[in-house]
XYZ file of C-alpha atoms in Angstrom:
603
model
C 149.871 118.432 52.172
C 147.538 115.979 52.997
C 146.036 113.772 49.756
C 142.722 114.605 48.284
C 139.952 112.052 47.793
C 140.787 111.691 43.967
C 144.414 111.295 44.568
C 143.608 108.820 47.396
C 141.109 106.702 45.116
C 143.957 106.761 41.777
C 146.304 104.295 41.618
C 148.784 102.076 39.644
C 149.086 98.354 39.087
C 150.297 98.051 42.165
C 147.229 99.485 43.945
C 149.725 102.487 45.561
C 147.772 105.607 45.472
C 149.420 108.463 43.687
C 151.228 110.622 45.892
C 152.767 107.499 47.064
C 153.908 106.552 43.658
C 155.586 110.266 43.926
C 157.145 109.360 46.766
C 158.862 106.624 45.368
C 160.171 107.876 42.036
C 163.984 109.333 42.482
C 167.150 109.012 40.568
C 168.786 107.025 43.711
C 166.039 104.032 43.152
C 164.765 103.659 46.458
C 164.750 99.862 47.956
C 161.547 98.259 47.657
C 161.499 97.825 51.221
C 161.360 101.444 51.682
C 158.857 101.739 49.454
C 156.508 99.121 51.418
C 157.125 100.762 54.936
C 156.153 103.887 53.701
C 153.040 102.454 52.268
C 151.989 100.933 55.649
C 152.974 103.843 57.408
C 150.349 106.014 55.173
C 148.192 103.435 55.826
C 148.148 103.692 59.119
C 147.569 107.299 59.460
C 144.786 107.263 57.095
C 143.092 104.663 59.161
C 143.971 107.078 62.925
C 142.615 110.140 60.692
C 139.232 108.125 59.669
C 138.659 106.886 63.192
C 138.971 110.588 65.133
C 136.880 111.707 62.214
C 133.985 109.410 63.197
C 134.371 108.303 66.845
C 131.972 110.113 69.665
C 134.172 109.081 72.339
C 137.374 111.579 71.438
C 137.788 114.915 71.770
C 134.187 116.261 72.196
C 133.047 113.203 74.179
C 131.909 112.904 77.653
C 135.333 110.781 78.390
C 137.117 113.627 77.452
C 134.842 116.077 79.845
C 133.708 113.996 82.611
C 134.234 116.196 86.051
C 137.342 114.245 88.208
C 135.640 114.248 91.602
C 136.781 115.827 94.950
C 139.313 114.284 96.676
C 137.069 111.578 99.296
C 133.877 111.116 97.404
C 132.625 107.744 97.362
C 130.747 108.019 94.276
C 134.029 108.334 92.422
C 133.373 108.696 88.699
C 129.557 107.770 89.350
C 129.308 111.386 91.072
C 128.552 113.503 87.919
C 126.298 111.014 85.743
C 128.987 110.543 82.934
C 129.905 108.061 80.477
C 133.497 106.986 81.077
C 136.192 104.682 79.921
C 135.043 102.476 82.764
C 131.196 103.302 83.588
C 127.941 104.979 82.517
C 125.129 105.996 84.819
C 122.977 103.602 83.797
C 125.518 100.687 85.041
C 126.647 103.173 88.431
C 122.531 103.695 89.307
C 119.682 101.206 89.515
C 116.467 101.617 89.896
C 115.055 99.423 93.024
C 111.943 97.514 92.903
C 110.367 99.804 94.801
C 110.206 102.395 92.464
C 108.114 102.912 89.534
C 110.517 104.331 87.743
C 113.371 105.886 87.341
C 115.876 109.076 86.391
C 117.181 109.490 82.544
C 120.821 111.106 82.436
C 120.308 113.921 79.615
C 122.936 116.773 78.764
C 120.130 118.986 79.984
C 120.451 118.228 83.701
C 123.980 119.008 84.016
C 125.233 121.292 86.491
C 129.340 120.700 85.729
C 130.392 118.347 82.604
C 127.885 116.825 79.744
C 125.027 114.686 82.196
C 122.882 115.034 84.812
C 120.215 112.826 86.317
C 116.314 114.078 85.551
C 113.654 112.630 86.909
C 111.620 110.770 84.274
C 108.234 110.591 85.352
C 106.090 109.897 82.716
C 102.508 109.436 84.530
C 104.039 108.050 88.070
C 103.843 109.742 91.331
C 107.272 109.371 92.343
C 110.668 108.001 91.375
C 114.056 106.632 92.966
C 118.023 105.550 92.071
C 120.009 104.157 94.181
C 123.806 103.581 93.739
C 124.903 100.476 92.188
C 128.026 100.319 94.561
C 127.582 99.897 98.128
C 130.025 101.431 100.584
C 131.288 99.851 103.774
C 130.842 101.600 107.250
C 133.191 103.281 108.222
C 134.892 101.872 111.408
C 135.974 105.144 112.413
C 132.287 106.095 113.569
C 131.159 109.803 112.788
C 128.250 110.644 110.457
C 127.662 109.874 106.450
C 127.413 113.457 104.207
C 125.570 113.491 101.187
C 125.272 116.322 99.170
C 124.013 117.843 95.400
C 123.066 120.385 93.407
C 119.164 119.865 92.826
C 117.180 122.389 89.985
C 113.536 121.754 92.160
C 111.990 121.051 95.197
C 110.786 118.071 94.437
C 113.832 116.564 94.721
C 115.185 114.681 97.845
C 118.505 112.873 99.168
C 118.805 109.766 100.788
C 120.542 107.088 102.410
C 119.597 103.505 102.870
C 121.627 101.371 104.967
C 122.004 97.227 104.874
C 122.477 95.138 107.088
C 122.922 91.373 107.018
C 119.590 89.746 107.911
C 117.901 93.317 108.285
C 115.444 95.020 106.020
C 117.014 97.908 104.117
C 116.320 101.690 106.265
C 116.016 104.380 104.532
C 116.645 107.804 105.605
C 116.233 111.183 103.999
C 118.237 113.507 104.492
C 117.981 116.543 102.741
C 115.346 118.354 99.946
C 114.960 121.349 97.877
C 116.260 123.516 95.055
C 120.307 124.461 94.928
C 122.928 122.741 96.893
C 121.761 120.606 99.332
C 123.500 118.602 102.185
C 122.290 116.483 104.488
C 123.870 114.106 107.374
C 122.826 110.552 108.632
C 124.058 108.745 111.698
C 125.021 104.800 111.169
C 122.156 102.822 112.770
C 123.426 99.669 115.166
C 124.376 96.773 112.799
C 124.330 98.590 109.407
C 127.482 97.470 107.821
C 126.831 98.957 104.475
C 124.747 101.710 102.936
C 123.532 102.462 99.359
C 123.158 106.318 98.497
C 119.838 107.573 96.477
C 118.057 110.338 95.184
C 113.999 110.778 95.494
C 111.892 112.584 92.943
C 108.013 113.541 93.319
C 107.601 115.970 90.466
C 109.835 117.203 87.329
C 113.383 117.742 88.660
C 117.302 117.088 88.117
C 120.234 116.937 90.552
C 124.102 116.538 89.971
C 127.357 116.344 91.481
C 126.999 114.360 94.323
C 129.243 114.056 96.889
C 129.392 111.275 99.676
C 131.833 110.761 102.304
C 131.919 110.164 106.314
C 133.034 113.249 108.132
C 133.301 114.049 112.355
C 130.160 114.844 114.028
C 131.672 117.961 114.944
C 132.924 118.920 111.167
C 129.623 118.374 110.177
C 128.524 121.148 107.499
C 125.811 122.794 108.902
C 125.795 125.456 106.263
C 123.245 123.815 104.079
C 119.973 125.871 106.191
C 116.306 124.351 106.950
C 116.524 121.277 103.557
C 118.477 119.295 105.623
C 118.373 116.987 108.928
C 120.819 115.254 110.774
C 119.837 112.529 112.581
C 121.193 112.662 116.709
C 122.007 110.169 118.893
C 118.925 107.136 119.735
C 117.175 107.566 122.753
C 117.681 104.711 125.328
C 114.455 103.516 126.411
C 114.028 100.429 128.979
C 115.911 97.719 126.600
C 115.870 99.082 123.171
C 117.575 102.079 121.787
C 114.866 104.439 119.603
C 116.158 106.723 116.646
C 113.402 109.058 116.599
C 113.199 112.589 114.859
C 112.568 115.336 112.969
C 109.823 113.537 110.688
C 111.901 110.389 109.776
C 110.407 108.026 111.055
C 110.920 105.614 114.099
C 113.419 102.731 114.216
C 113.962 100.417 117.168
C 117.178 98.343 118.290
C 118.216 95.718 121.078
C 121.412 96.379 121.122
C 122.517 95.733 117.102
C 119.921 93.793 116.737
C 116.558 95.501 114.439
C 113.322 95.360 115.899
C 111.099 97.727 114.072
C 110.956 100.285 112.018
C 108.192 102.664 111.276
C 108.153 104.726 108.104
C 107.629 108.642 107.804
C 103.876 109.659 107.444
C 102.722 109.278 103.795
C 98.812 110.233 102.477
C 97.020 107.748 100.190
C 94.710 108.661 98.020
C 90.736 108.518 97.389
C 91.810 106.645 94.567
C 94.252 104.302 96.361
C 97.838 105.668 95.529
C 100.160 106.413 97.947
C 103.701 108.176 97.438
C 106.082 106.009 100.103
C 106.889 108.408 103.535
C 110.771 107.570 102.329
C 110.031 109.272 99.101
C 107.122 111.509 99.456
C 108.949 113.421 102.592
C 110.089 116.803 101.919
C 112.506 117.994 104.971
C 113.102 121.512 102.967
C 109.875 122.462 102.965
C 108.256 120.828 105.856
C 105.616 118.806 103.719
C 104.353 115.664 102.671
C 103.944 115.170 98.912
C 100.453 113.537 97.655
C 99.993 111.275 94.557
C 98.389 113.995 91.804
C 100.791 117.263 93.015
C 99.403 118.015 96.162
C 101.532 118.010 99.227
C 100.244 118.383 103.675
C 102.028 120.446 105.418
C 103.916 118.468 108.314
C 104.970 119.401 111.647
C 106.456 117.086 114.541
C 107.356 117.403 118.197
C 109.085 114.691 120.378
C 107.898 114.093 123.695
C 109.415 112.032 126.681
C 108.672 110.712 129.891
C 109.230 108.168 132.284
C 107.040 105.089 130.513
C 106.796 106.472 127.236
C 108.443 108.120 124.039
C 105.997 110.377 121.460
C 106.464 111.493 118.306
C 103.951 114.075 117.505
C 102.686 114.415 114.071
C 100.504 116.957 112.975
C 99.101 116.869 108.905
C 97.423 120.258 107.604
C 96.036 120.671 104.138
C 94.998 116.815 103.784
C 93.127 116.547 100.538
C 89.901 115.067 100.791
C 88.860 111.520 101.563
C 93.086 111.605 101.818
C 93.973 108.435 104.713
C 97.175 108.805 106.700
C 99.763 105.521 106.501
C 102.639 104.675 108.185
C 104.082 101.492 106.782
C 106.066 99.255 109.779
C 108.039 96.371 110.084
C 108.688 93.985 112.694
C 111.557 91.748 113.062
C 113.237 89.679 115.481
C 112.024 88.676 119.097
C 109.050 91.009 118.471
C 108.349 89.545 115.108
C 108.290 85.857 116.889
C 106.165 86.493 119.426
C 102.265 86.139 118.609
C 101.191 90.351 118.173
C 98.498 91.170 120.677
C 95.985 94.253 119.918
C 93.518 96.051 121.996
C 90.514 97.238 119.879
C 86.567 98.131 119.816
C 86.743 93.886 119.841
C 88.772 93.712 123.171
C 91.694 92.147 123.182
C 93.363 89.564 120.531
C 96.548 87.717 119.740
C 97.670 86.861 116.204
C 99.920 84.715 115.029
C 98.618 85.091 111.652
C 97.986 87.526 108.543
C 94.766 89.943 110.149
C 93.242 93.280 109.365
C 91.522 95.001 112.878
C 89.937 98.390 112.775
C 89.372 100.568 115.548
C 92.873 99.473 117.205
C 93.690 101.383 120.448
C 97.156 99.339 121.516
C 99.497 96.544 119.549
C 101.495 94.462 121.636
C 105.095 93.176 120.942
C 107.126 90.297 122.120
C 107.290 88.749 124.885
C 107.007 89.763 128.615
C 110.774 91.325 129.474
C 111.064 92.624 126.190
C 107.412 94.036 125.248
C 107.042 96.908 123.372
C 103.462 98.679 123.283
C 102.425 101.176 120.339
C 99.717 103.453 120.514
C 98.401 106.276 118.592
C 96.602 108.244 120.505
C 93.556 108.016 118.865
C 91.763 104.860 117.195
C 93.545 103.712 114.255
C 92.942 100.409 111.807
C 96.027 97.688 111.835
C 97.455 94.940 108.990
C 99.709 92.660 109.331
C 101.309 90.371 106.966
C 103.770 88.072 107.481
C 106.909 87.276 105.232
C 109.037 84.950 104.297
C 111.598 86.409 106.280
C 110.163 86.195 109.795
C 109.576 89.416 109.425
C 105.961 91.105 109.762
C 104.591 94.073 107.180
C 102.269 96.530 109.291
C 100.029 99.444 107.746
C 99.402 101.542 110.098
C 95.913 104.015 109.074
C 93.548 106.240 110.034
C 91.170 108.521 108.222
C 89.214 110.506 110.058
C 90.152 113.909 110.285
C 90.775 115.664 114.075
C 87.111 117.348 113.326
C 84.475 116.571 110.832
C 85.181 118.467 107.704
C 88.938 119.756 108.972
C 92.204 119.618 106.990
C 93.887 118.236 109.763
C 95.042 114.994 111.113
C 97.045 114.726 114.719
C 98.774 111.514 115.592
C 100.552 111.003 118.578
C 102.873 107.733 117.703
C 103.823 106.575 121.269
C 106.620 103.881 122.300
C 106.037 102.549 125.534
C 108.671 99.688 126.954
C 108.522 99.898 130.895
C 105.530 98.329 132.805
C 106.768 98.114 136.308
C 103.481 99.991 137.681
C 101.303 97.923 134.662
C 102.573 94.358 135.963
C 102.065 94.711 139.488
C 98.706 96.245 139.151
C 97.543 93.259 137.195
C 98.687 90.660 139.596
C 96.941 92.384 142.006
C 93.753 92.223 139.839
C 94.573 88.038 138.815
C 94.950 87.636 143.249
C 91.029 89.442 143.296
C 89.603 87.889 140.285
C 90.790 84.747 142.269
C 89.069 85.427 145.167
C 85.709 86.341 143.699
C 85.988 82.855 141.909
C 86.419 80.843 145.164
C 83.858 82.482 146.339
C 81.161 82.384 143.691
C 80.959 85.990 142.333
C 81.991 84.913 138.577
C 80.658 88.384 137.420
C 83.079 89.703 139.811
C 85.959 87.656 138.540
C 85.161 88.252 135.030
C 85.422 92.192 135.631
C 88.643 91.701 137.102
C 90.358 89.708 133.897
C 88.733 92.078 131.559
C 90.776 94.792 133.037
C 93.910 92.700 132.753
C 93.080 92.105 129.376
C 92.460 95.258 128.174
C 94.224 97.186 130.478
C 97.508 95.423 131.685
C 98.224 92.688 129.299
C 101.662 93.709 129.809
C 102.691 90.639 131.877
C 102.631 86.821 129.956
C 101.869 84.857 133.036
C 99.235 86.800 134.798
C 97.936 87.357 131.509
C 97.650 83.737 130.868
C 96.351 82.788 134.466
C 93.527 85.530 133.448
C 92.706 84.231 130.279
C 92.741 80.616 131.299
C 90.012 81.852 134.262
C 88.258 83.975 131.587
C 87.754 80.862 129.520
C 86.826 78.579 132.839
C 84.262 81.139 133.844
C 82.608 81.601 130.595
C 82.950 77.579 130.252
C 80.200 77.452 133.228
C 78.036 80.864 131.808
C 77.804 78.931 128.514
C 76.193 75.386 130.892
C 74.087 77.851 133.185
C 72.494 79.568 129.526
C 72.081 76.397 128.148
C 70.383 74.863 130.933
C 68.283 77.741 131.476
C 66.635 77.559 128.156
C 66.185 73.644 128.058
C 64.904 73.846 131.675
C 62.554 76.533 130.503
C 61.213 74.348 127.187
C 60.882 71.295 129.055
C 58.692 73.010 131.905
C 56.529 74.858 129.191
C 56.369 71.374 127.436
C 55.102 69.678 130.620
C 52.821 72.735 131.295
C 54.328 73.076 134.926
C 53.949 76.258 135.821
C 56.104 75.234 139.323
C 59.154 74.411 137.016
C 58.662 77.959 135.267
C 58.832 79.615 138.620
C 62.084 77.125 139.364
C 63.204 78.428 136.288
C 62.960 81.751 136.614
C 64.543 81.479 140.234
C 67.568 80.186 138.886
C 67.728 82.619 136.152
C 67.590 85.781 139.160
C 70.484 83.589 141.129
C 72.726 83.765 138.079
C 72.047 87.484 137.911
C 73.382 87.644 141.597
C 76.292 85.139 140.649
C 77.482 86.724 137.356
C 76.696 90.760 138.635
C 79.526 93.185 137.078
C 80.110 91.284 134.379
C 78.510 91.273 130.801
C 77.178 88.267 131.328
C 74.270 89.735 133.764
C 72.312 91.241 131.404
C 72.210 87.793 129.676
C 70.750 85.969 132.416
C 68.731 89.029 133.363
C 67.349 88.603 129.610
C 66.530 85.243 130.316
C 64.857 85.674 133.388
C 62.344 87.831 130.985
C 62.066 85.287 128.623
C 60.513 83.290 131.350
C 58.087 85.661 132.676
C 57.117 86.140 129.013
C 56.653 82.821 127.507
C 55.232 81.431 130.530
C 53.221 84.384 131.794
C 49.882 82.260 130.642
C 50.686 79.252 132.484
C 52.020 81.448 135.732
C 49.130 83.713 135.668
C 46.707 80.938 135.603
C 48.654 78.957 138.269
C 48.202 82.373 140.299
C 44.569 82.584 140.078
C 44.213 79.049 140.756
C 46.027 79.677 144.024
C 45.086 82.973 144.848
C 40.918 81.603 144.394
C 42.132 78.961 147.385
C 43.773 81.767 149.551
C 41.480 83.893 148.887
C 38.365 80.935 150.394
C 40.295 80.675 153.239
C 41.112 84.184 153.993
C 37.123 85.043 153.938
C 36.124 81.987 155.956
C 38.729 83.173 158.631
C 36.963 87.134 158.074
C 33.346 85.479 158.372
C 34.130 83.626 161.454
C 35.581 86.866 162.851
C 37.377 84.660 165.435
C 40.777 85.222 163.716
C 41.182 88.804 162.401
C 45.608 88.764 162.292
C 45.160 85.749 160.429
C 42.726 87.062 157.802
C 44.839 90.079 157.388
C 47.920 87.854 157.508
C 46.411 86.024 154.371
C 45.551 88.995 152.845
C 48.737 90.595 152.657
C 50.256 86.834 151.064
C 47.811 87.633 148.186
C 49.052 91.011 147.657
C 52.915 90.377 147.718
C 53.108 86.644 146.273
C 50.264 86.019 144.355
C 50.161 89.027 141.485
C 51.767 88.262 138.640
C 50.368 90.531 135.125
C 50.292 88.986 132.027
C 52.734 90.582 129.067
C 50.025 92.638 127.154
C 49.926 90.810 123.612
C 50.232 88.041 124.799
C 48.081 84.774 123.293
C 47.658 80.942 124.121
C 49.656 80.769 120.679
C 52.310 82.774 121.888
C 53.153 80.526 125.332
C 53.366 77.326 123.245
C 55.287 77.985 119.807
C 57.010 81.508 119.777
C 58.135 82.727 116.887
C 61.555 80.707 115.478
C 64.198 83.852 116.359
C 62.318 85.047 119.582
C 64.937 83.004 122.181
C 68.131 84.310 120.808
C 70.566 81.386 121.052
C 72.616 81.345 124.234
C 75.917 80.520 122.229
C 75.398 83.704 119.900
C 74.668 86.035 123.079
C 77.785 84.381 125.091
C 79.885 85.516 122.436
């Protein structure tokens, strides 16, 4: 029988508790060394007694329950969200600085043993772990399972691989309520991968399980929460992993070029849930900051020039804009970024923000890459420390006024065979109307390779070069035309007005097809309106001398052809109506604004 408290606390001189003193009264006189082991001995198990008595970690503690996991899971003892002789969750899962927050590990949200992982909220949209560990590629090839038991829908399962001087991808894979499983094929270059798990709403998951398996033992019992990402498609130099609505990522070879995210929905209020966290593959939705999700549907679409994923948003709250986030990285991330817009066309080798973007260009000529939208859509950029470039990629109007719907057609276009020879021919014309004087000509020739074809770096800098040399000589011709025009009013030489005005019409001829016509048409007006006065009068003046001569030649009656030959001068050449509102005032000192400057118009 085991001593009682009071027995334990009584003791003799010695400071031997009772029972021991017992113990070590007998006839045979026990040795004294007998007597001490025995004391340490009872000491010993009184101490082993206290500590099981008081310790969390035996018996009852998670050590003692933790799940062992199945035989090939990566995750190891980090698969069930236990505390173990060698980890706890909070060591095995980080939370990235992406995330706002990020999952607690209560007894709550287990599915086998003590812990699970629940999403902890608070008053963020979303939240994200990733694993600690990272795990090596596997060099046998094949595809990267990941699955877990989830209690909600709001729950989602991801992968992000890394890569050494690559920006992290991330990939979901699966979403939904009960055992999910999901696949992911290794992107060129990824040498490791991290495994995560995405929350937008109350939720828990546990028991995950990650390990590479054969494409064709793939479990494809898991139903419509999952995807599996297929092989890229090869298009013109780059291979494109596009599908399902992932996202778009773009390789030369193993090298990382761009990635686009999944389609995410920002709020009137500014907040946005990431498309790598917000995407819901179980459901076939997009989840919204505030509880809302868009219902999302995608179709890929392929032909000869161009690849197209087609996105298609439903149930977009109000006021709602649709992002994609990109980034841009190597050769195409070097090269200055060209975009076609409501502006015409620009290159950047700078941070810029352009609305109403139709086209951005990408690298250089035998390795461009063109993305469109399908519709007008605004463009940042920022560029990193990294020589890489951030793009946000928006739009917010709706397909109708007042719908619920948003349609974007995200298209990938690397060939330009047809694109490149079409503007060559267009530099060779635009050449030829500049040898032989029709600048307007010229001008509408290099737009079109601008705006058009910019596909080619050589033609396209032949054309701009001639755009700028053209416009150079617009900019003198303007410029001379209004100083030309203020001298001759100065002088009050109404034969320099009508030189003036000449000059203005052959510029109109010279610079026809081109914007720059209306501009010298415009100034051609100016003339006949500032210097109407002065004309008009020089018209009488002449017409009253015409006009003496024509009626002696009609009094004599000798010359009849003649007099009707004068006559009909007067009639063609020598009208000329003043502008009604017109003053004296007005011909000398217009109004300061009423010539627009010629360098504001040119541009």
């Amino acid at each position: 029988m085991s001593p009682s408290p009071a027995d334990l606390d009584a003791s003799n001189e010695d400071g031997a508790p009772a029972e021991l003193r017992e113990l070590t009264r007998g006839a045979d006189q026990r040795s004294k060394w007998r007597w001490v082991g025995g004391l340490l001995l009872l000491g010993l198990l009184g101490a082993g007694g206290a500590w099981m008595a008081t310790s969390e970690s035996f018996g009852s503690s998670e050590d003692a329950v933790a799940p062992a996991p199945a035989a090939g899971n990566l995750l190891g003892e980090a698969w069930s969200f236990e505390s173990t002789e060698t980890t706890s969750p909070h060591a095995a899962w980080l939370v990235p600085d992406e995330a706002p927050v990020g999952f607690s590990f209560p007894e709550s949200s287990a599915v086998t043993g003590r812990a699970g992982a629940r999403a902890l909220l608070d008053e963020e949209p979303w939240a994200r772990i990733v694993s600690a560990e990272t795990f090596s590629i596997s060099p046998a090839g094949g595809l990267i399972q990941v699955s877990g038991t989830s209690n909600s829908d709001t729950i989602s399962l991801m992968v992000r691989f890394l890569a050494e001087g690559h920006p992290p991808i991330d990939t979901v894979l699966a979403s939904g309520s009960g055992r999910l499983v999901g696949h992911a094929q290794t992107p060129p270059g990824a040498t490791a991968f991290r495994v995560g798990v995405n929350a937008v709403g109350e939720g828990s998951i546990d028991d995950l399980d990650v390990r590479f398996v054969a494409t064709a033992d793939a479990d494809e019992s898991h139903g419509a929460g999952a995807l599996t990402t297929g092989s890229p498609f090869e298009h013109g130099l780059y291979s494109v992993f596009v599908g399902d609505p992932r996202g778009l990522t773009v390789f030369h070879g193993e090298q990382f070029m761009l990635r686009i995210e999944p389609a995410s929905l920002r709020t009137l209020d500014g907040v946005a849930i990431p498309g790598s966290a917000g995407l819901l593959p179980g459901t076939g939705e997009v989840a919204v900051a505030g509880g809302e999700r868009a219902q999302l549907t995608t179709e890929i679409v392929r032909d000869d020039l161009r690849l197209v994923l087609k996105e298609k948003l439903s149930g977009i709250p109000l006021g709602a804009t649709l992002e994609h986030q990109a980034v841009v990285a190597g050769a195409l991330a070097e090269a200055p970024l060209g975009v076609r817009s409501a502006r015409g066309f620009e290159r950047f080798t700078g941070d810029f923000r352009v609305e109403g973007v139709h086209a951005l260009l990408m690298g250089p000529t035998r390795s461009r890459l063109v993305l469109e939208m399908g519709a007008p859509f605004n463009l940042s950029a920022t560029h990193r420390a990294n020589e890489t470039v951030a793009l946000s990629i928006e739009r917010s109007e709706p397909d109708a006024p007042g719908s619920e719907e948003m349609t974007l057609n995200l298209s990938i276009q690397a060939e330009f065979k047809e694109e490149r020879v079409a503007a060559a021919q267009l530099r060779d014309s635009a050449e030829a109307h500049e040898k032989a004087g029709r600048l307007g000509a010229a001008l509408a020739d290099i737009e079109v390779i601008v705006t058009v074809y910019p596909y080619d770096e050589a033609v396209l800098e032949s054309g701009l070069a001639a755009r700028t040399r053209i416009q150079g000589v617009m900019q003198e011709r303007l410029d001379a035309l209004d100083t030309n025009l203020e001298d001759a009013l100065f002088l009050g030489s109404a034969e320099r007005c009508r030189e003036v005005h000449e000059e203005a019409l052959a510029e109109v001829v010279r610079f026809a097809g081109c914007e720059a016509e209306a501009l010298f048409l415009q100034r051609a007006a100016n003339v006949e309106q500032r210097a109407a006065r002065l004309l008009e009068e020089d018209v009488l003046r002449r017409r009253q001398r015409v006009e003496a001569l024509a009626d002696s030649y009609a009094a004599d009656g000798g010359y009849p052809l003649l007099a009707d030959e004068l006559q009909r001068y007067l009639d063609e050449h020598l009208t000329l109506v003043i502008a009604e509102g017109q003053t004296d005032a007005d011909q000398t000192s217009s109004p300061a604004g009423e010539t627009t400057s010629s360098s504001e118009e040119a541009r």
